[in-house]
Coordinates of C-alpha atoms in Angstrom, one line a residue:
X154 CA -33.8 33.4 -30.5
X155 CA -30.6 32.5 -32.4
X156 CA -30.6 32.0 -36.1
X157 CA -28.5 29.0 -37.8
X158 CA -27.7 29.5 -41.4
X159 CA -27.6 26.5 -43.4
X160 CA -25.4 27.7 -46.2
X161 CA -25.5 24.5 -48.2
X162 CA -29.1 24.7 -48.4
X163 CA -29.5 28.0 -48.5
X164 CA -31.7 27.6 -45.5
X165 CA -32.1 29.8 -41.9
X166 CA -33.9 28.8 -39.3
X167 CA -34.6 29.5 -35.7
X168 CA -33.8 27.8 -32.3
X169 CA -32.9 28.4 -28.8
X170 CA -29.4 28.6 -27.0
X171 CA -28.2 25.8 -26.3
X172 CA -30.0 23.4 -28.4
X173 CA -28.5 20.7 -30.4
X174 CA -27.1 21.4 -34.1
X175 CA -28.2 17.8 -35.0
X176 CA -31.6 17.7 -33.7
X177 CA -32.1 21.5 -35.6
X178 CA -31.0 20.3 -38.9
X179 CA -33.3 17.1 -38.3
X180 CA -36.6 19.6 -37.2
X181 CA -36.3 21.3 -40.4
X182 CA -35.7 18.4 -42.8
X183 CA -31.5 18.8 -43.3
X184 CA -30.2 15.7 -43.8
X185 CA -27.4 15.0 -41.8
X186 CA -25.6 11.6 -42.3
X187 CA -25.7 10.4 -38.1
X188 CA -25.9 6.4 -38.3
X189 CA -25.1 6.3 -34.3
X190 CA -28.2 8.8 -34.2
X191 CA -26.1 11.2 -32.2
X192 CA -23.8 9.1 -30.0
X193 CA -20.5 10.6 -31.0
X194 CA -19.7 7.5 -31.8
X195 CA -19.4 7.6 -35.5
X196 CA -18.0 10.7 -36.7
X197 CA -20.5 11.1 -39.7
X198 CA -22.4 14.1 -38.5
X199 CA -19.3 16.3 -39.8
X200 CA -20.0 19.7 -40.7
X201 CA -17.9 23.0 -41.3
X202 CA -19.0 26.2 -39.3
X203 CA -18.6 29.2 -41.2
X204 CA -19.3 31.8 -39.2
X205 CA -20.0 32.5 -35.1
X206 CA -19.3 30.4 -31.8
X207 CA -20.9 27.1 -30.4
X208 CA -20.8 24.5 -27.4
X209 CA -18.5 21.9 -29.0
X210 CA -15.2 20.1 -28.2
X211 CA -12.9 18.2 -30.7
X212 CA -13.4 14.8 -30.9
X213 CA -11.4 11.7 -31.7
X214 CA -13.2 12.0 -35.3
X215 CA -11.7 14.8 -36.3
X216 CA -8.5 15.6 -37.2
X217 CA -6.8 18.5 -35.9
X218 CA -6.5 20.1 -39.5
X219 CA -10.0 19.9 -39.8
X220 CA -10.8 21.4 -36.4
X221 CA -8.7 24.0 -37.5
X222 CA -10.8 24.8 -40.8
X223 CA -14.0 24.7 -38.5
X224 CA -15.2 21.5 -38.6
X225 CA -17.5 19.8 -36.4
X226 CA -19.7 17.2 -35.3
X227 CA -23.3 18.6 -35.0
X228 CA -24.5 15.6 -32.4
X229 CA -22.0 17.6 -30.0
X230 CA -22.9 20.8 -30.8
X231 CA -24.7 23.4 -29.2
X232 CA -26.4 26.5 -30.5
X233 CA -24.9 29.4 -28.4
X234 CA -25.3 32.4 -31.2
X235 CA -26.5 33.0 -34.4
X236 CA -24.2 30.9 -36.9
X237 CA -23.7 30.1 -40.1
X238 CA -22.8 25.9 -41.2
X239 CA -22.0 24.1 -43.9
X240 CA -23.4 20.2 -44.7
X241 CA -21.3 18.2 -47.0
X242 CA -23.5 16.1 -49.5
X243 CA -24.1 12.4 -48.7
X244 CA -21.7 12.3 -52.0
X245 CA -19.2 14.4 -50.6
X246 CA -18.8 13.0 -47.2
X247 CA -19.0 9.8 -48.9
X248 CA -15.8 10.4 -50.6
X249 CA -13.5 12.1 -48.2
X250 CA -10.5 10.6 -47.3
X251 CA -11.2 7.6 -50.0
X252 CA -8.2 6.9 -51.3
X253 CA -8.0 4.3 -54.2
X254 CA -4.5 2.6 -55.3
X255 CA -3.1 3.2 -58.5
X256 CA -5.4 6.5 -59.0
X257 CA -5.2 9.5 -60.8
X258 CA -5.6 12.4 -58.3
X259 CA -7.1 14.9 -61.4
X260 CA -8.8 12.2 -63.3
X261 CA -10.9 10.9 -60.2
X262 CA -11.5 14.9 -59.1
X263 CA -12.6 15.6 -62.3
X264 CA -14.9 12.4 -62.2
X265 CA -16.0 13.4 -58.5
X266 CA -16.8 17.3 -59.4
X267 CA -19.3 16.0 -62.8
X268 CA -20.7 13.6 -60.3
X269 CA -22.1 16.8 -57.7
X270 CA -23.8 18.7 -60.6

């Protein structure tokens, strides 16, 4: 059995090699935002893996910084050893890459940060 760590909410569970990140974090109520329900079509499943190895491959949804840092899309992820993940909030993933004309970089981070407590 391999163990998935779900940092963000302070969550482990088990599963099987090879079984899907997406459907893991749907069988033990983690909300991952996956409007194409897992089609790799949409690029909303993003999450960072922290620790260990998986069955992946870098998508057109994310950039190669990001693939870099260790993120993800769990619809295209298998389980291969025990690991360790990351779920932005719904508000978080919400917000990345929003840009807005005319903002204040600090202002709107300050803003954003009160926003997650």
């Amino acid at each position: 059995m391999i163990r998935v760590n779900f940092k963000s909410h302070n969550k482990e569970v088990v599963c099987s090699k090879g079984e899907n990140l997406l459907e893991i974090a749907r069988n033990n109520k983690i909300f991952i935002d996956a409007p194409c329900n897992g089609n790799v079509s949409c690029g909303k499943c993003k999450v960072k893996l922290l620790k260990g190895k998986v069955d992946t491959e870098k998508t057109l949804h994310i950039k190669d910084e990001e693939w870099e840092q260790g993120y993800i899309l769990a619809c295209n992820t298998k389980v291969i050893e025990d690991i360790e993940i990351e779920v932005p909030s719904k508000l978080s993933s919400s917000m990345h890459g929003m840009k807005i004309e005319g903002s204040d970089k600090k202002k709107d981070q300050e803003i954003f940060d009160r926003a997650k407590k």
